[in-house]
Amino acid sequence: MELCTLKPAFRLLLVSTFLCALAQAQTTSTSILGTVTDANGAVVPGAKVTALNVGTSTKREDSTSSSGDYSFPLLDVGEYEVTVEAPGFKAAVRPNVILQINEKVRADFSLDVGSPTERVEVTADTAVLRTDDATLGQTVEQRRVVELPLNNRSLGALAILQPGIQYGPRSGSDGQGFGQRQGSHGVPIPGIGLSIVANGQRETNQHATLDGVVATEARVNTVPFSPSVEAVQEFRVLSGSYSSEYGFNSGAQMIIVTRSGTNDFHGSAFEFVRNDVFDAENYFQNYFTPPSAPRLKKDSLRQNQFGGVLTGPVLIPKLYNGRNQTFFMVNYEKRIRRQSGLAQQANHPPTAFRRGDF
């Protein structure tokens, strides 16, 4: 079928798909590096090193330098398999190399003499001690992002779990917008915003990126939205000793990476419900209600937060097969909230005080 005979909506979908396929993905500062030596500890220059992304089957290749070093900068987060091959040595393979945001994983190899067709699998864990980066921070991986209970499904609730990190004054945690919750000194954009402080720095000094793109607004450097947690692969908050690439601001550095498609299709749907049927009434709802008077009706709260996510390779039957090269991620989330009858507290002088009797 020719493209010109397709319906306009389908033509637009095809064009959008191909434009997305041409776009280069943004990267984060993640890398795998190491040194290749022989059994006696001498460096092996010119060895071929391959890093294979297990999920997407994409490869990066490098050769060791005269000092036996290799490096794969600007990698996507995920699971990798690193292979080293050199003439006169057995090939060495290190599987299950897990690369997280802003992490420099060191994977050193010691090659044994033998035929290159022979393979040695290295099962030793990579170094836990971060010897190549002094930055202080903590990564929250996808399992904790999705499974831990979060108030209104906001990433800010996970960011403040690490030492030295607190909510910023402009951080909206109830989803009603910065200005409505925090007074008039916020950004009047509906939704859940992200604002954190690190080790005494002001929130206006924070900096955040989403898939390598700056995600803070220009006025007070807050993030005027919160990505759907179902679409987040992992995120990291740096709190001190930043490397030179984080020279924009001196406060907390928040790095968010969204999920990417792989060669397999994955999808999920969710709904989170809050309903006053399951809640006790507010403690002060009938605090001053006389025993003989009818009790006031419990505050009304109806909130439904639902959506889904789908990832996989781009496949267009008889036109394009995107396995091992082009992938997609689609996410949708919506929240409906209905609330009324909020009980409020106030201090006021009793009747005797108003008559002048103190």
mmCIF file of C-alpha atoms in Angstrom:
data_model
loop_
_atom_site.group_PDB
_atom_site.id
_atom_site.type_symbol
_atom_site.label_atom_id
_atom_site.label_comp_id
_atom_site.label_asym_id
_atom_site.label_seq_id
_atom_site.Cartn_x
_atom_site.Cartn_y
_atom_site.Cartn_z
ATOM 1 C CA MET A 1 0.000 0.000 0.000
ATOM 2 C CA GLU A 2 1.400 3.395 -0.955
ATOM 3 C CA LEU A 3 1.841 6.016 1.733
ATOM 4 C CA CYS A 4 -0.311 8.523 -0.157
ATOM 5 C CA THR A 5 -3.333 6.191 0.050
ATOM 6 C CA LEU A 6 -3.168 5.880 3.825
ATOM 7 C CA LYS A 7 -5.451 7.822 6.117
ATOM 8 C CA PRO A 8 -3.997 11.167 7.344
ATOM 9 C CA ALA A 9 -3.821 10.002 10.970
ATOM 10 C CA PHE A 10 -1.859 6.884 10.030
ATOM 11 C CA ARG A 11 0.469 8.885 7.760
ATOM 12 C CA LEU A 12 1.190 11.203 10.688
ATOM 13 C CA LEU A 13 1.952 8.194 12.900
ATOM 14 C CA LEU A 14 4.424 6.800 10.363
ATOM 15 C CA VAL A 15 6.171 10.128 9.897
ATOM 16 C CA SER A 16 6.436 10.619 13.677
ATOM 17 C CA THR A 17 7.844 7.116 14.092
ATOM 18 C CA PHE A 18 10.577 7.677 11.524
ATOM 19 C CA LEU A 19 11.454 11.075 12.958
ATOM 20 C CA CYS A 20 11.832 9.453 16.383
ATOM 21 C CA ALA A 21 14.004 6.775 14.814
ATOM 22 C CA LEU A 22 16.343 9.451 13.431
ATOM 23 C CA ALA A 23 16.603 11.338 16.723
ATOM 24 C CA GLN A 24 19.683 10.607 18.796
ATOM 25 C CA ALA A 25 19.008 9.619 22.378
ATOM 26 C CA GLN A 26 20.333 11.891 25.082
ATOM 27 C CA THR A 27 22.997 10.322 27.289
ATOM 28 C CA THR A 28 24.047 10.608 30.887
ATOM 29 C CA SER A 29 27.554 10.590 32.322
ATOM 30 C CA THR A 30 27.897 6.827 32.652
ATOM 31 C CA SER A 31 30.863 4.760 31.514
ATOM 32 C CA ILE A 32 32.721 1.451 31.744
ATOM 33 C CA LEU A 33 36.498 1.583 31.990
ATOM 34 C CA GLY A 34 39.337 -0.668 33.001
ATOM 35 C CA THR A 35 42.824 -2.041 32.396
ATOM 36 C CA VAL A 36 43.815 -5.229 30.550
ATOM 37 C CA THR A 37 46.893 -7.143 31.735
ATOM 38 C CA ASP A 38 48.366 -10.612 31.312
ATOM 39 C CA ALA A 39 48.832 -13.222 34.017
ATOM 40 C CA ASN A 40 52.138 -11.601 35.082
ATOM 41 C CA GLY A 41 50.616 -8.143 35.453
ATOM 42 C CA ALA A 42 52.084 -6.652 32.255
ATOM 43 C CA VAL A 43 49.712 -4.432 30.297
ATOM 44 C CA VAL A 44 48.256 -5.688 27.004
ATOM 45 C CA PRO A 45 48.055 -2.887 24.403
ATOM 46 C CA GLY A 46 45.903 -3.174 21.277
ATOM 47 C CA ALA A 47 43.415 -5.631 22.758
ATOM 48 C CA LYS A 48 39.893 -5.451 21.313
ATOM 49 C CA VAL A 49 37.259 -4.624 23.940
ATOM 50 C CA THR A 50 33.517 -4.900 23.220
ATOM 51 C CA ALA A 51 30.661 -3.680 25.425
ATOM 52 C CA LEU A 52 27.306 -5.300 24.574
ATOM 53 C CA ASN A 53 24.043 -3.866 25.896
ATOM 54 C CA VAL A 54 22.110 -7.020 26.816
ATOM 55 C CA GLY A 55 18.681 -5.424 26.438
ATOM 56 C CA THR A 56 19.145 -3.782 23.033
ATOM 57 C CA SER A 57 22.039 -5.860 21.578
ATOM 58 C CA THR A 58 23.875 -2.654 20.649
ATOM 59 C CA LYS A 59 27.682 -2.816 20.751
ATOM 60 C CA ARG A 60 30.513 -0.400 21.431
ATOM 61 C CA GLU A 61 34.105 -1.322 20.554
ATOM 62 C CA ASP A 62 37.428 0.065 21.732
ATOM 63 C CA SER A 63 41.104 -0.917 21.757
ATOM 64 C CA THR A 64 43.375 -0.748 24.773
ATOM 65 C CA SER A 65 45.966 2.027 24.771
ATOM 66 C CA SER A 66 49.712 1.646 25.200
ATOM 67 C CA SER A 67 49.088 1.555 28.948
ATOM 68 C CA GLY A 68 46.457 -1.189 28.609
ATOM 69 C CA ASP A 69 43.518 1.079 29.408
ATOM 70 C CA TYR A 70 40.136 1.230 27.694
ATOM 71 C CA SER A 71 37.029 3.365 28.207
ATOM 72 C CA PHE A 72 33.411 3.441 27.016
ATOM 73 C CA PRO A 73 32.006 6.892 27.906
ATOM 74 C CA LEU A 74 28.419 8.120 27.500
ATOM 75 C CA LEU A 75 26.739 4.724 27.760
ATOM 76 C CA ASP A 76 23.054 4.200 28.461
ATOM 77 C CA VAL A 77 22.153 2.708 31.823
ATOM 78 C CA GLY A 78 21.444 -1.012 31.854
ATOM 79 C CA GLU A 79 23.105 -4.428 31.878
ATOM 80 C CA TYR A 80 26.250 -4.994 29.805
ATOM 81 C CA GLU A 81 28.556 -7.840 28.804
ATOM 82 C CA VAL A 82 32.209 -6.851 28.315
ATOM 83 C CA THR A 83 34.494 -9.019 26.142
ATOM 84 C CA VAL A 84 38.277 -8.696 25.658
ATOM 85 C CA GLU A 85 40.148 -10.370 22.783
ATOM 86 C CA ALA A 86 43.882 -10.242 22.016
ATOM 87 C CA PRO A 87 46.199 -12.366 19.817
ATOM 88 C CA GLY A 88 47.857 -15.159 21.803
ATOM 89 C CA PHE A 89 45.398 -14.905 24.700
ATOM 90 C CA LYS A 90 42.115 -16.572 25.590
ATOM 91 C CA ALA A 91 39.116 -14.294 25.188
ATOM 92 C CA ALA A 92 37.754 -13.041 28.514
ATOM 93 C CA VAL A 93 34.082 -12.259 29.110
ATOM 94 C CA ARG A 94 32.575 -10.421 32.065
ATOM 95 C CA PRO A 95 28.749 -10.694 32.117
ATOM 96 C CA ASN A 96 26.251 -8.906 34.350
ATOM 97 C CA VAL A 97 27.995 -5.533 34.406
ATOM 98 C CA ILE A 98 25.234 -3.289 35.791
ATOM 99 C CA LEU A 99 25.646 0.360 34.836
ATOM 100 C CA GLN A 100 23.677 2.991 36.735
ATOM 101 C CA ILE A 101 23.297 6.738 36.314
ATOM 102 C CA ASN A 102 26.472 8.811 36.585
ATOM 103 C CA GLU A 103 28.435 5.677 37.451
ATOM 104 C CA LYS A 104 31.925 4.814 36.260
ATOM 105 C CA VAL A 105 32.172 1.031 36.552
ATOM 106 C CA ARG A 106 35.718 -0.357 36.544
ATOM 107 C CA ALA A 107 36.075 -3.770 34.912
ATOM 108 C CA ASP A 108 39.719 -4.909 34.827
ATOM 109 C CA PHE A 109 40.825 -8.061 32.991
ATOM 110 C CA SER A 110 43.746 -10.463 33.412
ATOM 111 C CA LEU A 111 44.201 -12.552 30.250
ATOM 112 C CA ASP A 112 45.501 -16.117 30.154
ATOM 113 C CA VAL A 113 47.765 -17.373 27.379
ATOM 114 C CA GLY A 114 45.931 -19.583 24.913
ATOM 115 C CA SER A 115 43.933 -19.710 21.694
ATOM 116 C CA PRO A 116 41.670 -16.706 20.996
ATOM 117 C CA THR A 117 38.847 -19.160 20.278
ATOM 118 C CA GLU A 118 38.874 -20.223 23.918
ATOM 119 C CA ARG A 119 36.760 -18.108 26.257
ATOM 120 C CA VAL A 120 37.169 -17.457 29.957
ATOM 121 C CA GLU A 121 34.158 -16.086 31.837
ATOM 122 C CA VAL A 122 35.075 -13.685 34.617
ATOM 123 C CA THR A 123 32.601 -14.095 37.458
ATOM 124 C CA ALA A 124 34.249 -11.801 40.013
ATOM 125 C CA ASP A 125 32.196 -8.758 40.885
ATOM 126 C CA THR A 126 33.313 -5.355 39.672
ATOM 127 C CA ALA A 127 34.824 -2.992 42.229
ATOM 128 C CA VAL A 128 32.295 -1.742 44.782
ATOM 129 C CA LEU A 129 34.567 1.092 45.916
ATOM 130 C CA ARG A 130 34.189 4.095 43.622
ATOM 131 C CA THR A 131 37.828 4.789 42.834
ATOM 132 C CA ASP A 132 37.250 6.846 39.679
ATOM 133 C CA ASP A 133 34.723 9.406 40.942
ATOM 134 C CA ALA A 134 34.522 11.299 44.256
ATOM 135 C CA THR A 135 30.964 12.578 43.768
ATOM 136 C CA LEU A 136 28.606 12.013 46.702
ATOM 137 C CA GLY A 137 25.194 10.701 45.733
ATOM 138 C CA GLN A 138 22.753 7.828 45.674
ATOM 139 C CA THR A 139 20.979 6.040 42.827
ATOM 140 C CA VAL A 140 17.396 4.802 43.064
ATOM 141 C CA GLU A 141 16.891 2.008 40.543
ATOM 142 C CA GLN A 142 13.657 1.154 38.749
ATOM 143 C CA ARG A 143 12.478 -1.547 41.158
ATOM 144 C CA ARG A 144 12.517 0.835 44.109
ATOM 145 C CA VAL A 145 11.038 3.638 41.987
ATOM 146 C CA VAL A 146 8.022 1.525 41.022
ATOM 147 C CA GLU A 147 7.467 -0.630 44.115
ATOM 148 C CA LEU A 148 8.080 1.665 47.075
ATOM 149 C CA PRO A 149 4.953 3.497 48.325
ATOM 150 C CA LEU A 150 4.983 7.131 47.230
ATOM 151 C CA ASN A 151 2.626 9.910 48.211
ATOM 152 C CA ASN A 152 0.957 10.890 44.921
ATOM 153 C CA ARG A 153 3.619 8.879 43.056
ATOM 154 C CA SER A 154 6.184 11.675 43.240
ATOM 155 C CA LEU A 155 9.935 11.087 42.819
ATOM 156 C CA GLY A 156 10.610 13.696 45.481
ATOM 157 C CA ALA A 157 9.553 11.213 48.165
ATOM 158 C CA LEU A 158 12.464 8.972 47.123
ATOM 159 C CA ALA A 159 14.987 11.787 46.715
ATOM 160 C CA ILE A 160 14.711 12.830 50.377
ATOM 161 C CA LEU A 161 15.565 9.314 51.612
ATOM 162 C CA GLN A 162 19.282 9.888 51.176
ATOM 163 C CA PRO A 163 21.407 11.789 53.730
ATOM 164 C CA GLY A 164 21.538 15.563 53.448
ATOM 165 C CA ILE A 165 18.516 15.878 51.106
ATOM 166 C CA GLN A 166 15.276 17.617 52.081
ATOM 167 C CA TYR A 167 12.182 18.985 50.352
ATOM 168 C CA GLY A 168 12.527 22.526 49.068
ATOM 169 C CA PRO A 169 9.930 25.155 50.073
ATOM 170 C CA ARG A 170 8.539 25.232 46.532
ATOM 171 C CA SER A 171 8.092 21.480 46.236
ATOM 172 C CA GLY A 172 4.427 20.629 45.687
ATOM 173 C CA SER A 173 3.674 17.230 47.235
ATOM 174 C CA ASP A 174 -0.111 17.107 46.951
ATOM 175 C CA GLY A 175 -0.307 17.629 43.196
ATOM 176 C CA GLN A 176 -2.334 20.834 43.438
ATOM 177 C CA GLY A 177 0.451 23.046 42.128
ATOM 178 C CA PHE A 178 3.256 25.046 43.682
ATOM 179 C CA GLY A 179 1.301 28.204 44.388
ATOM 180 C CA GLN A 180 -1.773 26.556 45.851
ATOM 181 C CA ARG A 181 0.153 24.521 48.408
ATOM 182 C CA GLN A 182 3.164 26.626 49.251
ATOM 183 C CA GLY A 183 1.740 30.117 49.148
ATOM 184 C CA SER A 184 2.537 32.761 46.553
ATOM 185 C CA HIS A 185 6.279 32.205 46.203
ATOM 186 C CA GLY A 186 6.092 29.218 43.839
ATOM 187 C CA VAL A 187 5.506 28.628 40.173
ATOM 188 C CA PRO A 188 1.754 28.532 39.419
ATOM 189 C CA ILE A 189 1.837 25.399 37.267
ATOM 190 C CA PRO A 190 -0.630 22.597 38.121
ATOM 191 C CA GLY A 191 0.905 19.251 39.029
ATOM 192 C CA ILE A 192 3.564 17.871 41.315
ATOM 193 C CA GLY A 193 6.817 19.815 41.127
ATOM 194 C CA LEU A 194 10.267 18.697 42.287
ATOM 195 C CA SER A 195 12.319 20.925 44.513
ATOM 196 C CA ILE A 196 15.038 19.689 46.880
ATOM 197 C CA VAL A 197 17.882 21.111 48.943
ATOM 198 C CA ALA A 198 21.216 19.422 49.641
ATOM 199 C CA ASN A 199 23.491 19.995 52.620
ATOM 200 C CA GLY A 200 22.309 23.520 53.336
ATOM 201 C CA GLN A 201 22.311 24.803 49.752
ATOM 202 C CA ARG A 202 19.261 26.768 48.633
ATOM 203 C CA GLU A 203 16.741 25.087 46.339
ATOM 204 C CA THR A 204 17.328 27.814 43.753
ATOM 205 C CA ASN A 205 20.840 26.342 43.384
ATOM 206 C CA GLN A 206 19.596 22.905 42.355
ATOM 207 C CA HIS A 207 19.994 21.552 38.835
ATOM 208 C CA ALA A 208 18.097 18.725 37.145
ATOM 209 C CA THR A 209 18.269 16.896 33.832
ATOM 210 C CA LEU A 210 15.861 14.493 32.152
ATOM 211 C CA ASP A 211 17.657 12.114 29.770
ATOM 212 C CA GLY A 212 20.531 14.591 29.581
ATOM 213 C CA VAL A 213 18.336 17.642 28.871
ATOM 214 C CA VAL A 214 17.995 20.476 31.413
ATOM 215 C CA ALA A 215 14.625 20.087 33.163
ATOM 216 C CA THR A 216 14.593 23.096 35.495
ATOM 217 C CA GLU A 217 12.748 26.312 34.733
ATOM 218 C CA ALA A 218 14.854 29.434 34.437
ATOM 219 C CA ARG A 219 13.507 31.589 37.287
ATOM 220 C CA VAL A 220 14.163 29.637 40.492
ATOM 221 C CA ASN A 221 15.600 26.363 39.104
ATOM 222 C CA THR A 222 12.736 24.158 40.269
ATOM 223 C CA VAL A 223 11.453 21.236 38.179
ATOM 224 C CA PRO A 224 7.855 22.253 37.333
ATOM 225 C CA PHE A 225 6.681 18.658 36.831
ATOM 226 C CA SER A 226 7.218 15.136 38.125
ATOM 227 C CA PRO A 227 7.710 12.382 35.536
ATOM 228 C CA SER A 228 5.482 9.340 35.804
ATOM 229 C CA VAL A 229 7.343 6.873 37.993
ATOM 230 C CA GLU A 230 6.297 4.052 35.670
ATOM 231 C CA ALA A 231 8.303 5.706 32.885
ATOM 232 C CA VAL A 232 11.463 6.276 34.974
ATOM 233 C CA GLN A 233 14.309 3.786 34.625
ATOM 234 C CA GLU A 234 16.205 5.225 37.582
ATOM 235 C CA PHE A 235 17.300 8.540 38.988
ATOM 236 C CA ARG A 236 20.194 9.849 41.024
ATOM 237 C CA VAL A 237 20.675 12.820 43.324
ATOM 238 C CA LEU A 238 24.201 14.170 43.783
ATOM 239 C CA SER A 239 24.763 16.091 46.997
ATOM 240 C CA GLY A 240 28.427 17.117 46.965
ATOM 241 C CA SER A 241 31.952 16.908 45.479
ATOM 242 C CA TYR A 242 30.679 17.287 41.937
ATOM 243 C CA SER A 243 32.886 16.724 38.912
ATOM 244 C CA SER A 244 33.491 19.598 36.498
ATOM 245 C CA GLU A 245 30.550 18.652 34.236
ATOM 246 C CA TYR A 246 28.158 19.795 36.985
ATOM 247 C CA GLY A 247 29.305 23.392 37.127
ATOM 248 C CA PHE A 248 25.954 25.086 36.456
ATOM 249 C CA ASN A 249 24.744 25.202 40.068
ATOM 250 C CA SER A 250 26.224 24.462 43.477
ATOM 251 C CA GLY A 251 23.129 22.768 44.969
ATOM 252 C CA ALA A 252 21.679 19.296 44.507
ATOM 253 C CA GLN A 253 22.104 17.708 41.076
ATOM 254 C CA MET A 254 19.113 15.541 40.092
ATOM 255 C CA ILE A 255 19.609 13.204 37.128
ATOM 256 C CA ILE A 256 16.537 11.391 35.779
ATOM 257 C CA VAL A 257 16.644 8.707 33.083
ATOM 258 C CA THR A 258 13.433 7.425 31.501
ATOM 259 C CA ARG A 259 12.886 3.850 30.407
ATOM 260 C CA SER A 260 14.012 2.746 26.979
ATOM 261 C CA GLY A 261 12.628 0.005 24.790
ATOM 262 C CA THR A 262 14.474 -3.272 24.278
ATOM 263 C CA ASN A 263 14.195 -6.132 21.800
ATOM 264 C CA ASP A 264 11.302 -7.533 23.843
ATOM 265 C CA PHE A 265 7.908 -5.942 24.361
ATOM 266 C CA HIS A 266 7.063 -4.987 27.958
ATOM 267 C CA GLY A 267 3.959 -3.294 29.275
ATOM 268 C CA SER A 268 2.084 -2.623 32.479
ATOM 269 C CA ALA A 269 -1.083 -0.903 33.630
ATOM 270 C CA PHE A 270 -1.803 0.529 37.064
ATOM 271 C CA GLU A 271 -4.361 2.332 39.181
ATOM 272 C CA PHE A 272 -3.953 3.764 42.667
ATOM 273 C CA VAL A 273 -7.083 4.668 44.597
ATOM 274 C CA ARG A 274 -7.675 6.964 47.561
ATOM 275 C CA ASN A 275 -11.215 7.019 48.923
ATOM 276 C CA ASP A 276 -12.724 8.330 52.153
ATOM 277 C CA VAL A 277 -14.572 5.005 52.480
ATOM 278 C CA PHE A 278 -11.255 3.490 53.592
ATOM 279 C CA ASP A 279 -10.287 6.427 55.857
ATOM 280 C CA ALA A 280 -11.117 7.360 59.405
ATOM 281 C CA GLU A 281 -12.704 10.758 59.880
ATOM 282 C CA ASN A 282 -10.544 13.730 60.713
ATOM 283 C CA TYR A 283 -9.777 13.818 64.449
ATOM 284 C CA PHE A 284 -11.183 17.347 64.765
ATOM 285 C CA GLN A 285 -14.218 16.676 62.542
ATOM 286 C CA ASN A 286 -16.598 16.260 65.486
ATOM 287 C CA TYR A 287 -14.297 17.337 68.305
ATOM 288 C CA PHE A 288 -16.660 20.082 69.494
ATOM 289 C CA THR A 289 -19.911 18.440 68.392
ATOM 290 C CA PRO A 290 -22.271 18.055 71.416
ATOM 291 C CA PRO A 291 -23.172 14.425 72.211
ATOM 292 C CA SER A 292 -26.841 15.035 71.431
ATOM 293 C CA ALA A 293 -26.178 16.681 68.050
ATOM 294 C CA PRO A 294 -25.833 14.679 64.835
ATOM 295 C CA ARG A 295 -22.239 14.042 63.812
ATOM 296 C CA LEU A 296 -20.857 15.992 60.903
ATOM 297 C CA LYS A 297 -20.339 14.083 57.680
ATOM 298 C CA LYS A 298 -16.826 12.809 57.029
ATOM 299 C CA ASP A 299 -14.681 14.790 54.597
ATOM 300 C CA SER A 300 -15.090 13.639 51.012
ATOM 301 C CA LEU A 301 -12.035 12.395 49.076
ATOM 302 C CA ARG A 302 -12.056 10.578 45.736
ATOM 303 C CA GLN A 303 -8.737 10.193 43.926
ATOM 304 C CA ASN A 304 -7.898 7.880 41.056
ATOM 305 C CA GLN A 305 -4.405 7.808 39.578
ATOM 306 C CA PHE A 306 -4.115 5.450 36.625
ATOM 307 C CA GLY A 307 -2.183 4.824 33.437
ATOM 308 C CA GLY A 308 0.254 2.475 31.770
ATOM 309 C CA VAL A 309 3.549 2.101 29.932
ATOM 310 C CA LEU A 310 4.576 0.107 26.847
ATOM 311 C CA THR A 311 8.119 -0.429 25.525
ATOM 312 C CA GLY A 312 9.663 -2.459 22.737
ATOM 313 C CA PRO A 313 11.294 -2.351 19.291
ATOM 314 C CA VAL A 314 9.794 -0.285 16.474
ATOM 315 C CA LEU A 315 8.150 -2.776 14.107
ATOM 316 C CA ILE A 316 6.214 -1.791 10.974
ATOM 317 C CA PRO A 317 5.142 -4.944 9.101
ATOM 318 C CA LYS A 318 6.760 -5.231 5.650
ATOM 319 C CA LEU A 319 8.320 -1.775 6.067
ATOM 320 C CA TYR A 320 10.745 -1.660 8.975
ATOM 321 C CA ASN A 321 12.245 -3.950 11.609
ATOM 322 C CA GLY A 322 13.775 -1.942 14.438
ATOM 323 C CA ARG A 323 15.194 -4.798 16.505
ATOM 324 C CA ASN A 324 18.747 -4.094 17.700
ATOM 325 C CA GLN A 325 18.543 -0.476 16.493
ATOM 326 C CA THR A 326 15.281 1.461 17.081
ATOM 327 C CA PHE A 327 13.075 1.324 20.162
ATOM 328 C CA PHE A 328 10.096 3.148 21.646
ATOM 329 C CA MET A 329 8.516 3.917 25.021
ATOM 330 C CA VAL A 330 4.937 5.157 25.422
ATOM 331 C CA ASN A 331 3.630 6.301 28.802
ATOM 332 C CA TYR A 332 0.271 7.700 29.902
ATOM 333 C CA GLU A 333 -0.819 8.782 33.366
ATOM 334 C CA LYS A 334 -3.854 10.676 34.604
ATOM 335 C CA ARG A 335 -5.137 11.690 38.010
ATOM 336 C CA ILE A 336 -8.699 12.603 38.931
ATOM 337 C CA ARG A 337 -9.218 14.141 42.356
ATOM 338 C CA ARG A 338 -12.440 15.251 44.036
ATOM 339 C CA GLN A 339 -12.285 16.603 47.573
ATOM 340 C CA SER A 340 -14.605 18.663 49.758
ATOM 341 C CA GLY A 341 -15.413 19.451 53.372
ATOM 342 C CA LEU A 342 -11.862 19.928 54.614
ATOM 343 C CA ALA A 343 -11.653 20.263 58.389
ATOM 344 C CA GLN A 344 -9.421 23.144 59.425
ATOM 345 C CA GLN A 345 -7.916 24.270 62.720
ATOM 346 C CA ALA A 346 -7.782 27.832 64.041
ATOM 347 C CA ASN A 347 -6.940 29.573 67.312
ATOM 348 C CA HIS A 348 -9.344 32.254 68.520
ATOM 349 C CA PRO A 349 -9.934 33.980 71.911
ATOM 350 C CA PRO A 350 -12.755 32.583 74.071
ATOM 351 C CA THR A 351 -15.869 34.642 74.849
ATOM 352 C CA ALA A 352 -14.536 35.797 78.242
ATOM 353 C CA PHE A 353 -11.427 37.217 76.635
ATOM 354 C CA ARG A 354 -13.514 39.168 74.148
ATOM 355 C CA ARG A 355 -15.416 40.724 77.086
ATOM 356 C CA GLY A 356 -12.129 41.806 78.667
ATOM 357 C CA ASP A 357 -12.092 39.048 81.317
ATOM 358 C CA PHE A 358 -8.608 37.550 81.137
#
